[in-house]
Short mmCIF file of C-alpha atoms in Angstrom, two decimals:
data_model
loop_
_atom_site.label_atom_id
_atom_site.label_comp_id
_atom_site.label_asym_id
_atom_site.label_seq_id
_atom_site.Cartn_x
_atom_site.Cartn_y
_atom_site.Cartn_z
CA UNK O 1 202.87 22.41 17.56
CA UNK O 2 202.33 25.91 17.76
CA UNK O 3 199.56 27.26 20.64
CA UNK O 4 197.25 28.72 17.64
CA UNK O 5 197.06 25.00 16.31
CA UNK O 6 196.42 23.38 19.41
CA UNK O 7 193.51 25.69 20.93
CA UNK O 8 191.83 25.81 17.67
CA UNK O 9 192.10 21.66 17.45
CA UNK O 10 190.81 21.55 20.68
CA UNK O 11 187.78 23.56 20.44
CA UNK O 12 188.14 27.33 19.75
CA UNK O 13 187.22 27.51 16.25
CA UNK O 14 184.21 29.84 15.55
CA UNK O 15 184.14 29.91 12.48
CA UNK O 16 180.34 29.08 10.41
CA UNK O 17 180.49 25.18 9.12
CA UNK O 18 181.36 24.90 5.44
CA UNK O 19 178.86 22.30 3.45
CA UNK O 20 182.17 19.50 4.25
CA UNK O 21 181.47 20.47 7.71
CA UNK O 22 177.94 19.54 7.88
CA UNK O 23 178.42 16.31 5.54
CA UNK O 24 180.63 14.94 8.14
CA UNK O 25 178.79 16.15 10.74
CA UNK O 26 175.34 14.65 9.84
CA UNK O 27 177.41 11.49 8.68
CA UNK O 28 178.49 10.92 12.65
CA UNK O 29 175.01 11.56 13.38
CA UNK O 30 173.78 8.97 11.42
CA UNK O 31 176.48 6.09 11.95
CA UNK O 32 176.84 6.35 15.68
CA UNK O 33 172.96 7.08 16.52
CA UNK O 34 172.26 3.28 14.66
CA UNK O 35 175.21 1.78 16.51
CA UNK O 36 173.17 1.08 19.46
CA UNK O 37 170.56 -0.60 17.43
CA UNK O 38 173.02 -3.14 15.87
CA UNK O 39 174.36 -3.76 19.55
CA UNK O 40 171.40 -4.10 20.27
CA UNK O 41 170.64 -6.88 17.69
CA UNK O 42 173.74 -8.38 18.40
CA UNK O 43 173.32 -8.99 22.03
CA UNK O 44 170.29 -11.85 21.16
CA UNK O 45 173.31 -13.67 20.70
CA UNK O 46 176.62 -12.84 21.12
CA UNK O 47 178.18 -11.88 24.73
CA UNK O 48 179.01 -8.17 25.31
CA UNK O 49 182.77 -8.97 25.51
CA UNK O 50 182.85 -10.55 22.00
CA UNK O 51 180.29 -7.67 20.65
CA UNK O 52 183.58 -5.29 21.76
CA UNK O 53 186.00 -7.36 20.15
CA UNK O 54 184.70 -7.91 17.14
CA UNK O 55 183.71 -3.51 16.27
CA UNK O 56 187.68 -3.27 17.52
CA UNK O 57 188.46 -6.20 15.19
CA UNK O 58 186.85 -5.14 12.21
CA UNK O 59 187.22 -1.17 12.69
CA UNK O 60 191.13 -1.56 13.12
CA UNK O 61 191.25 -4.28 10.33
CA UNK O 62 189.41 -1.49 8.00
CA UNK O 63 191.85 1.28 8.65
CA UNK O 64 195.18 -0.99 8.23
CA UNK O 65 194.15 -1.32 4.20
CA UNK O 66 194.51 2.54 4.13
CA UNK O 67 197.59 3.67 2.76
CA UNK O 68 198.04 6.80 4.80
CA UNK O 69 197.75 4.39 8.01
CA UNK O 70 201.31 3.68 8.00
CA UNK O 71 202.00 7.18 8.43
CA UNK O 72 205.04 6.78 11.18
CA UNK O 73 204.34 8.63 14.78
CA UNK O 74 206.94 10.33 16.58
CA UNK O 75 208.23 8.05 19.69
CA UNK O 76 206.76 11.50 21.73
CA UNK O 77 203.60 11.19 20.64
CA UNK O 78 202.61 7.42 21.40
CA UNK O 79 202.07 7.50 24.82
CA UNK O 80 199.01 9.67 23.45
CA UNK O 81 198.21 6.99 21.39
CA UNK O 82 198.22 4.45 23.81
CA UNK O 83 195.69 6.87 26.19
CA UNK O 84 193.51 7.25 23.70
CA UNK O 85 193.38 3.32 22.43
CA UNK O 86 191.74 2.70 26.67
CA UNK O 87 189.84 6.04 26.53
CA UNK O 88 188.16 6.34 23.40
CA UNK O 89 188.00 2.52 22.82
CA UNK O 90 188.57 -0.22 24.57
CA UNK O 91 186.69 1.41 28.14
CA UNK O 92 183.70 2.78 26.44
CA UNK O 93 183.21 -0.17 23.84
CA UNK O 94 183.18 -2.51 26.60
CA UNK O 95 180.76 -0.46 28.59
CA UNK O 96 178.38 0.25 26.20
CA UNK O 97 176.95 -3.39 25.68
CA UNK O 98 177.00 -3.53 29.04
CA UNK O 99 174.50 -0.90 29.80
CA UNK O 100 172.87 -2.18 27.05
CA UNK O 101 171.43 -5.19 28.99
CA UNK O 102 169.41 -3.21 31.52
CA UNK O 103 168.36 -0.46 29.37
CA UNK O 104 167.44 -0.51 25.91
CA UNK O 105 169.17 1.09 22.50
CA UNK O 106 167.64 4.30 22.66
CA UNK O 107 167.83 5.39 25.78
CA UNK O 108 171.52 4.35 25.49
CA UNK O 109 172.03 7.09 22.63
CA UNK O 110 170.42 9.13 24.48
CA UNK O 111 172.53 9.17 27.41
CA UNK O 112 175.32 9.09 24.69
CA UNK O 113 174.02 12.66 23.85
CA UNK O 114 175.84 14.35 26.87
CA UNK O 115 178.89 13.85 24.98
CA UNK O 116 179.39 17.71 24.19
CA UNK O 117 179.09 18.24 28.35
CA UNK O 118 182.07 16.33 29.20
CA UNK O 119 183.81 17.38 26.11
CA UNK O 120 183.39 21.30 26.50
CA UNK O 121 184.20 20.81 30.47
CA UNK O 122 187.37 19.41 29.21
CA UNK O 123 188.03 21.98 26.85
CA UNK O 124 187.45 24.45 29.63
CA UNK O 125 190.21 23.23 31.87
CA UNK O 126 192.77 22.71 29.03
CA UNK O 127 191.95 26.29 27.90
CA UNK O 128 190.21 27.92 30.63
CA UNK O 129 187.30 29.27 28.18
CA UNK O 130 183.92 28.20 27.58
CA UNK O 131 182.34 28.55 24.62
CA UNK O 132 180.33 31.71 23.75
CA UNK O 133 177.30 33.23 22.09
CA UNK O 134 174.98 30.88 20.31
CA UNK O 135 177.81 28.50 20.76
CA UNK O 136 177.21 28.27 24.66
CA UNK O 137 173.49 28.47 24.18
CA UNK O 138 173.29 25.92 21.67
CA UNK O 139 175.10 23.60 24.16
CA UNK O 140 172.89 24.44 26.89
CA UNK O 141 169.14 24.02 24.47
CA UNK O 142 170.66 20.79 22.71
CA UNK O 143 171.43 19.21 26.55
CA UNK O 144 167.75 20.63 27.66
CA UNK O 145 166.50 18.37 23.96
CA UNK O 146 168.31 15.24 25.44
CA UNK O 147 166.81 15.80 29.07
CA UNK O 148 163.26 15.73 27.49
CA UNK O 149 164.01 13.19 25.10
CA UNK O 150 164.80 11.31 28.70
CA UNK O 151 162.67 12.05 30.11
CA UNK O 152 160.26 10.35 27.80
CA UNK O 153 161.69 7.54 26.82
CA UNK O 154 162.49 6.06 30.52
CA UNK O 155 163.42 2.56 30.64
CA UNK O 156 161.95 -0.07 33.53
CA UNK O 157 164.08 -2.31 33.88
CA UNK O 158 165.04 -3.74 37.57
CA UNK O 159 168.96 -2.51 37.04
CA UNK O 160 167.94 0.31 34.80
CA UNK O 161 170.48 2.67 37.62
CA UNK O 162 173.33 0.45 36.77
CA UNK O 163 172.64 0.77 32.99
CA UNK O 164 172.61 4.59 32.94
CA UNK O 165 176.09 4.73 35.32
CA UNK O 166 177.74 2.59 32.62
CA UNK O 167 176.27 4.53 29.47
CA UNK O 168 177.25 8.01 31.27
CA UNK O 169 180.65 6.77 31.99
CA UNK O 170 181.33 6.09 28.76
CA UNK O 171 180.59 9.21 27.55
CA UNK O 172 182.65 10.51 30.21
CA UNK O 173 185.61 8.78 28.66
CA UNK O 174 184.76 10.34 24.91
CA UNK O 175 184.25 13.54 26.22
CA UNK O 176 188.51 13.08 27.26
CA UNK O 177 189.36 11.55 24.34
CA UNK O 178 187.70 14.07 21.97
CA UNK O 179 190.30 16.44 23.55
CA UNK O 180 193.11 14.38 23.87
CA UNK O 181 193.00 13.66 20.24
CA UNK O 182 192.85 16.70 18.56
CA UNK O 183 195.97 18.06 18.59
CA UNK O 184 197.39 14.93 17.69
CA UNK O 185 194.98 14.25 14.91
CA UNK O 186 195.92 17.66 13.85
CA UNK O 187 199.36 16.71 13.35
CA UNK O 188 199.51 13.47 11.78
CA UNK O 189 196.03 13.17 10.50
CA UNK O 190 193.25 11.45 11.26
CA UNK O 191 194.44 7.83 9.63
CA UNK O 192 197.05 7.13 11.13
CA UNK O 193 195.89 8.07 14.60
CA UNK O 194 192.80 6.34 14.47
CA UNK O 195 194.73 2.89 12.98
CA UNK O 196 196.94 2.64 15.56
CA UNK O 197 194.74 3.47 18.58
CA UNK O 198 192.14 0.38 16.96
CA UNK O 199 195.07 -1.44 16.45
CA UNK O 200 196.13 -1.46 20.51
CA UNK O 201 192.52 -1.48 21.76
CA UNK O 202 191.80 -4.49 19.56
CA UNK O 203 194.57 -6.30 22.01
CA UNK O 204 193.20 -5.07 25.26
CA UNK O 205 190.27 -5.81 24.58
CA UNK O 206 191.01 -9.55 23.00
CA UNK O 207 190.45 -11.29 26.62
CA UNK O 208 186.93 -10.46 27.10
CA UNK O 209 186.39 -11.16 23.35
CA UNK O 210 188.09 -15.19 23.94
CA UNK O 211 185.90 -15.39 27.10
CA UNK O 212 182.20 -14.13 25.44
CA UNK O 213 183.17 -16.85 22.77
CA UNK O 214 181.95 -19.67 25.09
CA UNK O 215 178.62 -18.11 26.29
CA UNK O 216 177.70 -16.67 22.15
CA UNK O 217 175.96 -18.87 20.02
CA UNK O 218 176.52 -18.03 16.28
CA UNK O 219 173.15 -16.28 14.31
CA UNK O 220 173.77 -14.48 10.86
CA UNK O 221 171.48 -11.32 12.17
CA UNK O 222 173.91 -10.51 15.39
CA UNK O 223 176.64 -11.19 13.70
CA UNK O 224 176.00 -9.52 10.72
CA UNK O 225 174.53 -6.33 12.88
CA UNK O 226 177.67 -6.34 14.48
CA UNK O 227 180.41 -6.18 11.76
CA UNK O 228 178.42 -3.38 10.27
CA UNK O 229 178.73 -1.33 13.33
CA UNK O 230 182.54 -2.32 13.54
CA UNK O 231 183.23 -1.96 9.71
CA UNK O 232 181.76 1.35 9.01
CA UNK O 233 180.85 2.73 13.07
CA UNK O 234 184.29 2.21 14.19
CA UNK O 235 186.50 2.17 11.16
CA UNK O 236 184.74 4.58 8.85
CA UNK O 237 183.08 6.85 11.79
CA UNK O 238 186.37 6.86 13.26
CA UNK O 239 188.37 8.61 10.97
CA UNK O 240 185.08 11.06 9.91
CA UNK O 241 185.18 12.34 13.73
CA UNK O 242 188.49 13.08 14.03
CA UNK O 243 188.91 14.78 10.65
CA UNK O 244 185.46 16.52 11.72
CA UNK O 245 187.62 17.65 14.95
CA UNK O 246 190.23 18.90 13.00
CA UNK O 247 188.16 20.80 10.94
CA UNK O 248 185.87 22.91 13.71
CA UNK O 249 187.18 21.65 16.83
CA UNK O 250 186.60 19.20 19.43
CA UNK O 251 183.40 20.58 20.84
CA UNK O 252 181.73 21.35 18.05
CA UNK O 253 182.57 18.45 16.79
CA UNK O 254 181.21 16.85 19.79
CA UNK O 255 177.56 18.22 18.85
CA UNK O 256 177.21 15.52 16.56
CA UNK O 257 176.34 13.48 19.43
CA UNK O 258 173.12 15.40 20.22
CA UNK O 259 171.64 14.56 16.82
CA UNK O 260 171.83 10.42 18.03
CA UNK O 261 169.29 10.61 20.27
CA UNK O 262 167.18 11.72 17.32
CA UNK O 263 168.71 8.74 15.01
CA UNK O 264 167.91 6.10 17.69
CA UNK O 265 164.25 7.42 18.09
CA UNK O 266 163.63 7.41 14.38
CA UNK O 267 165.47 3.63 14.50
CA UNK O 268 163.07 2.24 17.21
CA UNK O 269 160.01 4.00 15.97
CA UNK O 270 160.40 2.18 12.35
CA UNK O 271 162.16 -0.72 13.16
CA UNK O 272 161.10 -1.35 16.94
CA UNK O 273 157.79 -0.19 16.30
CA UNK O 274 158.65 2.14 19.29
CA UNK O 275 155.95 5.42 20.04
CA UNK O 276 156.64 9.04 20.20
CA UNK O 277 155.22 11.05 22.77
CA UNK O 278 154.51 15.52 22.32
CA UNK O 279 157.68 15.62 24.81
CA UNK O 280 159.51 13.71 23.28
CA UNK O 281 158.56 15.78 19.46
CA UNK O 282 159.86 18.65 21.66
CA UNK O 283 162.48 17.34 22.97
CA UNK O 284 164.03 16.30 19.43
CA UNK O 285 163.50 20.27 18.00
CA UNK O 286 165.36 21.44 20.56
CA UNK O 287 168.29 18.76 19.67
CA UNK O 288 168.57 19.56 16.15
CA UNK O 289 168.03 23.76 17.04
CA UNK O 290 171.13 23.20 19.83
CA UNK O 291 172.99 21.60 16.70
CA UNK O 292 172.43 24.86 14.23
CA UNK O 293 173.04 27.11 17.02
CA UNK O 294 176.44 25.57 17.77
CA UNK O 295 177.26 25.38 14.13
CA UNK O 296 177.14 29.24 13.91
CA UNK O 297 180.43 31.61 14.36
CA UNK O 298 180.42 33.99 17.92
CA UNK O 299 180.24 37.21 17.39
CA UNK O 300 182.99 39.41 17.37
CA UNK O 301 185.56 36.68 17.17
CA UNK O 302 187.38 36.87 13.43
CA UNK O 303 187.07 33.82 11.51
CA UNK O 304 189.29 31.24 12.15
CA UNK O 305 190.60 27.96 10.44
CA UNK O 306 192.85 25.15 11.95
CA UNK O 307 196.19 25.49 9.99
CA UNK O 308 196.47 23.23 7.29
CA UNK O 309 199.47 20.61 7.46
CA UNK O 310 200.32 19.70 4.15
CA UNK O 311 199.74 15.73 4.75
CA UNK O 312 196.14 16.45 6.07
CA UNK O 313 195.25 18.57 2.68
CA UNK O 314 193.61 15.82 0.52
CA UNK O 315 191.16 15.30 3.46
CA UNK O 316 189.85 19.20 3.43
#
């Protein structure tokens, strides 16, 4: 893969979003920021381990009907695979419910929100350049949203620390794995990348999923609540990030993840019956403004596009 492909898969494009762009960014937005509700839901009766299992389960089982999963991978390219089936699955998935019995849904997206953090630190050591212009400023504002949102929306529970280290690590580990796979998306397309890496983290993950069995009792809400977020946030969401990262690069991309806090506000306010507070009102503007100001091209960079492959042009 030539160096022009690889630093613009990894997060160098500049380059305005395109209408696509925002569709699957704002799609992202939406899926993942309601994930943590439909953990949540599902943790009234199902054990953490099984709620992992089964979004691996049904997200990889999704992905295997697609046609263009079966893509082959080159023999070079799976121990990437393999990386990304423990770092952007089967770690995170598993600590995510975790966290999410000593501090609630929201504040769990929130955390989630430092995503584009970890993700342009990454990118810096891989490429040795931060972003710039209202790219690095949006970054900066959209971070400052999530701290108020925080801020506000503190949770009291007696292990609320170890609930926060879990939800942070976790977004440690996508903040890798947004890097790691977008050259490799880039290649092969998102599909087949996606498929495979579901495919392997489904069987790591398959212990903890056997154990949870014994202590879960079986309720058509949790369970329901948490095939959606496997069917469509893991399966469907999957594929829509990475063909996102292929399109404008892995830390704009990453953005997306400051619009959740917003989602799992909105969620708990009309389903939870949850309050807003001024700081928190604040706190979401400056989210969505760090969003628009990321989307934008820097200045005095020439537009740029990630090369097309020709098996990833039906998905532009």
């Amino acid at each position: 893969m030539g160096s022009r492909v690889l630093s613009t898969s990894v997060g160098t494009n500049r380059e305005a979003f395109r209408p696509l762009d925002w569709v699957l960014f704002v799609s992202i937005a939406l899926i993942w920021g309601s994930s943590f509700l439909l953990m949540a839901i599902g943790l009234q009766s199902l054990a953490p381990g099984l709620i992992t299992w089964m979004r691996v389960g049904f997200g990889a089982a999704i992905l295997s009907l697609v046609p263009r999963a079966r893509k082959a991978i080159d023999s070079e390219d799976r121990p990437r695979i393999l990386a990304l089936s423990f770092i952007w699955v089967a770690i995170p998935f598993s600590l995510f419910p975790l966290a999410q019995q000593y501090i609630n849904s929201a504040v769990t997206g929130i955390l989630n929100g430092g995503t584009p953090i970890f993700t342009a630190i990454v990118a810096t050591i891989l490429l040795r350049r931060l972003p710039r212009g209202a790219q690095l400023l949006g970054l900066f504002v959209g971070f400052g949203g999530v701290v108020l949102v925080s801020l506000a929306r503190g949770s009291t529970g007696t292990n609320e620390a170890l609930g926060v280290f879990l939800a942070v690590l976790a977004t440690v580990c996508y903040g890798v794995a947004i890097n790691i796979a977008a050259p490799i998306q880039q290649k092969y397309g998102s599909v087949p990348v996606m498929a495979r890496m579901l495919a392997l983290a489904a069987i790591w993950t398959a212990p903890m999923g056997l154990a949870g069995l014994r202590s879960s009792t079986f309720e058509w809400g949790p369970v329901l609540a948490v095939s959606a977020a496997g069917f469509i946030g893991t399966g469907i969401a999957f594929s829509v990030m990475a063909t996102l990262v292929g399109r404008v690069g892995s830390t704009r991309a990453s953005f997306s993840t400051y619009l959740m806090p917003v989602v799992a506000t909105v969620l708990g306010v009309l389903l939870l019956g949850d309050r807003i507070v001024s700081l928190e009102v604040l706190g979401i503007g400056l989210v969505i403004g760090g969003a628009l100001l990321a989307s934008r091209r820097e200045r005095g960079e020439p537009p740029l596009r990630a090369e097309k492959p020709r098996h990833m042009s039906a998905g532009r």
